PDB file of C-alpha atoms in Angstrom:
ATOM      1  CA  UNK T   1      63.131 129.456 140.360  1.00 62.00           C
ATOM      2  CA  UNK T   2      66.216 127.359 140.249  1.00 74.00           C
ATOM      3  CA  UNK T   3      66.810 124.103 138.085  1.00 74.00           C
ATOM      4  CA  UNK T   4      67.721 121.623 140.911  1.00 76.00           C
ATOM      5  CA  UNK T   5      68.379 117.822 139.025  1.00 88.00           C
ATOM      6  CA  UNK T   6      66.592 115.188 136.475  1.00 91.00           C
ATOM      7  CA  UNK T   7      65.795 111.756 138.103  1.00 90.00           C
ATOM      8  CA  UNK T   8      66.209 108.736 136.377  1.00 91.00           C
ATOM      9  CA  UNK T   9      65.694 105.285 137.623  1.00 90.00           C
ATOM     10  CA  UNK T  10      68.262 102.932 137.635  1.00 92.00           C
ATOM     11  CA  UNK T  11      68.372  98.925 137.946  1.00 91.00           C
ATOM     12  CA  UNK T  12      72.148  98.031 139.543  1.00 94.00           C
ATOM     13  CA  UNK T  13      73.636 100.998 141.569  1.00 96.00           C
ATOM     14  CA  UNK T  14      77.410  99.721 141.107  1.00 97.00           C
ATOM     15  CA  UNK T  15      77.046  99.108 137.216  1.00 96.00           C
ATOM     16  CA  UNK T  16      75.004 102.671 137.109  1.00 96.00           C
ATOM     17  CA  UNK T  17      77.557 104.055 139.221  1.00 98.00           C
ATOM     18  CA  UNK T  18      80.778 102.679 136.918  1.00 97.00           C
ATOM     19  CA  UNK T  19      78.959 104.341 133.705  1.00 97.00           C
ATOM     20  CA  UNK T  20      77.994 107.501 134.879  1.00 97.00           C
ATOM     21  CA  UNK T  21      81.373 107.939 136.999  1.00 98.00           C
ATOM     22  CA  UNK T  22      84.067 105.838 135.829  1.00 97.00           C
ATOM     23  CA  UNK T  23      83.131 106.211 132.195  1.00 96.00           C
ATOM     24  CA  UNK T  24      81.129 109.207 131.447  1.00 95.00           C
ATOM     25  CA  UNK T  25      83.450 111.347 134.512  1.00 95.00           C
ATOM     26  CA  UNK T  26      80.005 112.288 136.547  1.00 97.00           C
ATOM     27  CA  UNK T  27      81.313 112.563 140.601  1.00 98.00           C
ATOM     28  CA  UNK T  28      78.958 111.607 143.695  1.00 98.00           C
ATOM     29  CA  UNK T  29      77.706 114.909 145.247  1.00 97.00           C
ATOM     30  CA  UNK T  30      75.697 113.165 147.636  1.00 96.00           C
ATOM     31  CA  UNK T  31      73.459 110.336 148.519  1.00 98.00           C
ATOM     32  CA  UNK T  32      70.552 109.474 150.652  1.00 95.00           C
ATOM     33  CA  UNK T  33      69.003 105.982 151.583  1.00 96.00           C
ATOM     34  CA  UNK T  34      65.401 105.785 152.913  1.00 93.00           C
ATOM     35  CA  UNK T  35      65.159 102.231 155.030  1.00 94.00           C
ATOM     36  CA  UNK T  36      61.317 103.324 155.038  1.00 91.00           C
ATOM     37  CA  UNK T  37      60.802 104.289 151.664  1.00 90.00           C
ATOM     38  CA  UNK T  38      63.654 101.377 150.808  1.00 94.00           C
ATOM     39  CA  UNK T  39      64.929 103.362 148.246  1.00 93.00           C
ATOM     40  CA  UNK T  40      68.312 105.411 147.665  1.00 97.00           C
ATOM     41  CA  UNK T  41      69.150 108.578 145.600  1.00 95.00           C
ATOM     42  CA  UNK T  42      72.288 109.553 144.431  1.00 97.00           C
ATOM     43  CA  UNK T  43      73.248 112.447 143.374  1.00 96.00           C
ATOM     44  CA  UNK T  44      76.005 113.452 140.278  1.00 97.00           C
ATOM     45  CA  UNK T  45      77.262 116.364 138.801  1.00 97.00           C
ATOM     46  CA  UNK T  46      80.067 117.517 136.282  1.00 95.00           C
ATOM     47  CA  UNK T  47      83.093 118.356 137.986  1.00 95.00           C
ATOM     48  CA  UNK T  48      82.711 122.516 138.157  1.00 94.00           C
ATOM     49  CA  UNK T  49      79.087 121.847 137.085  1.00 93.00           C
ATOM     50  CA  UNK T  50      77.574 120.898 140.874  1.00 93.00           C
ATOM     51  CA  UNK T  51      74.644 122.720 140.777  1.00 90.00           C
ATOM     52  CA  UNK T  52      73.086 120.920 137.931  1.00 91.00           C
ATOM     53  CA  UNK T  53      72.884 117.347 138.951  1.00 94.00           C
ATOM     54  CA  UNK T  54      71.169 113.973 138.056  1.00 94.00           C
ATOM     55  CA  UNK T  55      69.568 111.731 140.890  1.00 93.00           C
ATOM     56  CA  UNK T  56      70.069 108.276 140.582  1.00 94.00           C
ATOM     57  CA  UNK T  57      66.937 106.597 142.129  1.00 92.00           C
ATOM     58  CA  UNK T  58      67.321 102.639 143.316  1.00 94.00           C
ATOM     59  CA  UNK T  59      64.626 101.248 144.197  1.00 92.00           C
ATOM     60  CA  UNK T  60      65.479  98.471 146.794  1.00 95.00           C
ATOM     61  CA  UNK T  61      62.522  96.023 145.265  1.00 92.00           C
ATOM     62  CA  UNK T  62      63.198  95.295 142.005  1.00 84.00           C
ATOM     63  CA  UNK T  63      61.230  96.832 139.153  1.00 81.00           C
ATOM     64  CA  UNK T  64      61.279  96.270 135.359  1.00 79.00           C
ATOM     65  CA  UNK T  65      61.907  99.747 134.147  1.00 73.00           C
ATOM     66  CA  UNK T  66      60.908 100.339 130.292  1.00 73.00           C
ATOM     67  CA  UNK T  67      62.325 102.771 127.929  1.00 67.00           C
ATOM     68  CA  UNK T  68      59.699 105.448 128.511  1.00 66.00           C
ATOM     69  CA  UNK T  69      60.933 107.632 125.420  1.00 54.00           C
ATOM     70  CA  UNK T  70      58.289 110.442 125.934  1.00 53.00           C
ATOM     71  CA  UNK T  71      61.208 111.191 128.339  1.00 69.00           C
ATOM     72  CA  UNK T  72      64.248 112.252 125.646  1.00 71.00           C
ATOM     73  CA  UNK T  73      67.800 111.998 126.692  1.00 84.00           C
ATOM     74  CA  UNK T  74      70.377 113.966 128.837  1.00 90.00           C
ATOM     75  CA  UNK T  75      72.655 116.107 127.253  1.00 88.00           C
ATOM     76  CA  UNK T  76      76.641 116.951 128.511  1.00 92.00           C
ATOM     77  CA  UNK T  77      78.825 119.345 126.625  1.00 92.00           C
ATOM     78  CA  UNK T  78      82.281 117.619 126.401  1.00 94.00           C
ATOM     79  CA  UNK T  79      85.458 119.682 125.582  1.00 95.00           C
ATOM     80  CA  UNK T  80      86.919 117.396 122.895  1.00 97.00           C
ATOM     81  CA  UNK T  81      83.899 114.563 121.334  1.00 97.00           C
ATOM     82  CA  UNK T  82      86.353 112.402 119.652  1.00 98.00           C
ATOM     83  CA  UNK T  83      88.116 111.840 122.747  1.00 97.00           C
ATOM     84  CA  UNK T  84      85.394 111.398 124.892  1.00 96.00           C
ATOM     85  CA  UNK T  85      83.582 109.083 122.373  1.00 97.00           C
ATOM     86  CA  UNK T  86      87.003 106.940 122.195  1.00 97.00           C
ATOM     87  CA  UNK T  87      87.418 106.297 126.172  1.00 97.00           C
ATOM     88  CA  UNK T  88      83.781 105.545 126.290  1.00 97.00           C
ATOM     89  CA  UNK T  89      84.004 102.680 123.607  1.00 97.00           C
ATOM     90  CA  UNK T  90      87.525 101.589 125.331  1.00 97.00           C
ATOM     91  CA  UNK T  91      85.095 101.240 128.474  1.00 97.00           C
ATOM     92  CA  UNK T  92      82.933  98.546 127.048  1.00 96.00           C
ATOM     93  CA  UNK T  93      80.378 101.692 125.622  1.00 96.00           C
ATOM     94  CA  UNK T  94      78.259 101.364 122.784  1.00 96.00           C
ATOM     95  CA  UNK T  95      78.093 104.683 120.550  1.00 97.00           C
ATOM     96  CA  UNK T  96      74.467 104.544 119.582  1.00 97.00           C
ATOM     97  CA  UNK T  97      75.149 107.349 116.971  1.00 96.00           C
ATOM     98  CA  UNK T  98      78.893 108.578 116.361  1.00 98.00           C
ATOM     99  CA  UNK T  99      80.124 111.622 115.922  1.00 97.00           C
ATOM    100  CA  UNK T 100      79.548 111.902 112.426  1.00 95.00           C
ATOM    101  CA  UNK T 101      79.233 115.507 112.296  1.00 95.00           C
ATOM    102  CA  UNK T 102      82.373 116.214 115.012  1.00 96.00           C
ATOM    103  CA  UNK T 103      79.437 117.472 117.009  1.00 94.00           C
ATOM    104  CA  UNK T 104      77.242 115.766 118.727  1.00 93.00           C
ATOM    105  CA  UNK T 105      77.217 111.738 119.418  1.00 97.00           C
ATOM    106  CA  UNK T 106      74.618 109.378 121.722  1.00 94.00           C
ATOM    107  CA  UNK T 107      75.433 106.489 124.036  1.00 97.00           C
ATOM    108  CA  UNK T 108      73.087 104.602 126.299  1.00 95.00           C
ATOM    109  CA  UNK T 109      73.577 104.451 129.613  1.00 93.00           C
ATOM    110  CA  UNK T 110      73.259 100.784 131.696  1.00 92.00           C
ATOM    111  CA  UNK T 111      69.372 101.193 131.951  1.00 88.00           C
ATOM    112  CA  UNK T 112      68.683 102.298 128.425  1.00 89.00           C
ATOM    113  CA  UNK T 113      68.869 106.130 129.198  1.00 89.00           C
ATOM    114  CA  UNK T 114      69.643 107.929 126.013  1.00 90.00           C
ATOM    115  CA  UNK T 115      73.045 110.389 126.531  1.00 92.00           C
ATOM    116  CA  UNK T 116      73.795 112.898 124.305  1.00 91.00           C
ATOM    117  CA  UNK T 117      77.247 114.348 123.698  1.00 94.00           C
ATOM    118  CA  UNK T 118      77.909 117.767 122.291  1.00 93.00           C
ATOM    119  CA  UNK T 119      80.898 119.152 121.595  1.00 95.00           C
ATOM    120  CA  UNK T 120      81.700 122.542 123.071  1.00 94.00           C
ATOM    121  CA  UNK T 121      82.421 125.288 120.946  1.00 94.00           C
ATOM    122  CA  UNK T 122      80.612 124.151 117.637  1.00 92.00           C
ATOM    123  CA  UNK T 123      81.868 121.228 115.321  1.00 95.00           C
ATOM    124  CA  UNK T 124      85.114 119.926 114.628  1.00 97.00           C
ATOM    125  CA  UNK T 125      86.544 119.112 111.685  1.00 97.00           C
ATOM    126  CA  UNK T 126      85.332 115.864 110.419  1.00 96.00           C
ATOM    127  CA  UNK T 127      87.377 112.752 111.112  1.00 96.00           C
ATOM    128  CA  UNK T 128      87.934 109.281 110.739  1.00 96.00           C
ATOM    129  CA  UNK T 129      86.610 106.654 112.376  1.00 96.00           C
ATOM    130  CA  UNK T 130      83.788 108.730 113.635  1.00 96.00           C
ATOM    131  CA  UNK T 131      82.628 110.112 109.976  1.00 96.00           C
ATOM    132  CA  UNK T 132      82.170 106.840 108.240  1.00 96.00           C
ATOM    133  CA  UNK T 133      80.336 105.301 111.474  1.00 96.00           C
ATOM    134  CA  UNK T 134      77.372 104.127 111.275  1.00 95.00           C
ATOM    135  CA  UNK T 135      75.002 103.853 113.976  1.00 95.00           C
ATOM    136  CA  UNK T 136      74.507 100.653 116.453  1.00 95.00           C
ATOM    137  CA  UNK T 137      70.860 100.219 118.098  1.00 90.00           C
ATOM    138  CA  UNK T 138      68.991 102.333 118.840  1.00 85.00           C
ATOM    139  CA  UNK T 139      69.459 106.155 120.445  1.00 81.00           C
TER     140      UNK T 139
END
């Protein structure tokens, strides 16, 4: 048996697109569109990381997608979180819960899907902004 992706719905490929890619670094390992189905999946993965991917579904008639939290969060191990967490929030990115701890940190993604950040390696040493953060909405 072989882990193959997690599917999430999303709302507005080009805004799901700019988060995941633009912001978060995720790149496009493929994509399919079904004119029948009248849907499209899109496939990302971490740069190195291709064989564990997320599909993007669209679906072509719009739906009102809810939070669904029995479904928990993704989770990317980033080299450095203080970085990471700072280009996210120069992006327009809300950080849900900081990196507090110099470990681990949660943004929402476009449609409300719950991100978690962990730093590789184990903690770093706490640090200013980040440790006196307190958390924004919900994660």
């Amino acid at each position: 048996m072989k882990y193959l992706h997690t599917m999430v719905r999303v709302s507005d490929v080009d805004e799901s697109m700019d988060f995941y890619c633009n912001k978060l670094g995720l790149k496009e390992v493929r994509r399919m569109e079904s004119e029948q189905g009248r849907f499209t999946l899109i496939y990302l993965a971490a740069h190195g990381d291709e064989d564990s991917q997320i599909e993007l579904t669209y679906n072509w008639d719009p739906e009102i997608y809810d939070e669904g939290r029995h479904f928990g969060h993704l989770a990317f191990e980033v080299d450095d979180i203080y970085a990471t967490c700072d280009h996210l929030m120069k992006h327009g990115v809300t950080i849900n819960r900081p990196p507090r701890d110099g470990y681990m940190a949660f943004v929402r993604s476009p449609d409300n899907i719950s991100i978690e950040l962990l730093q590789k390696g184990g903690p770093k040493p706490k640090q200013e902004p980040w440790a006196s953060m307190e958390n924004t909405g919900k994660w």
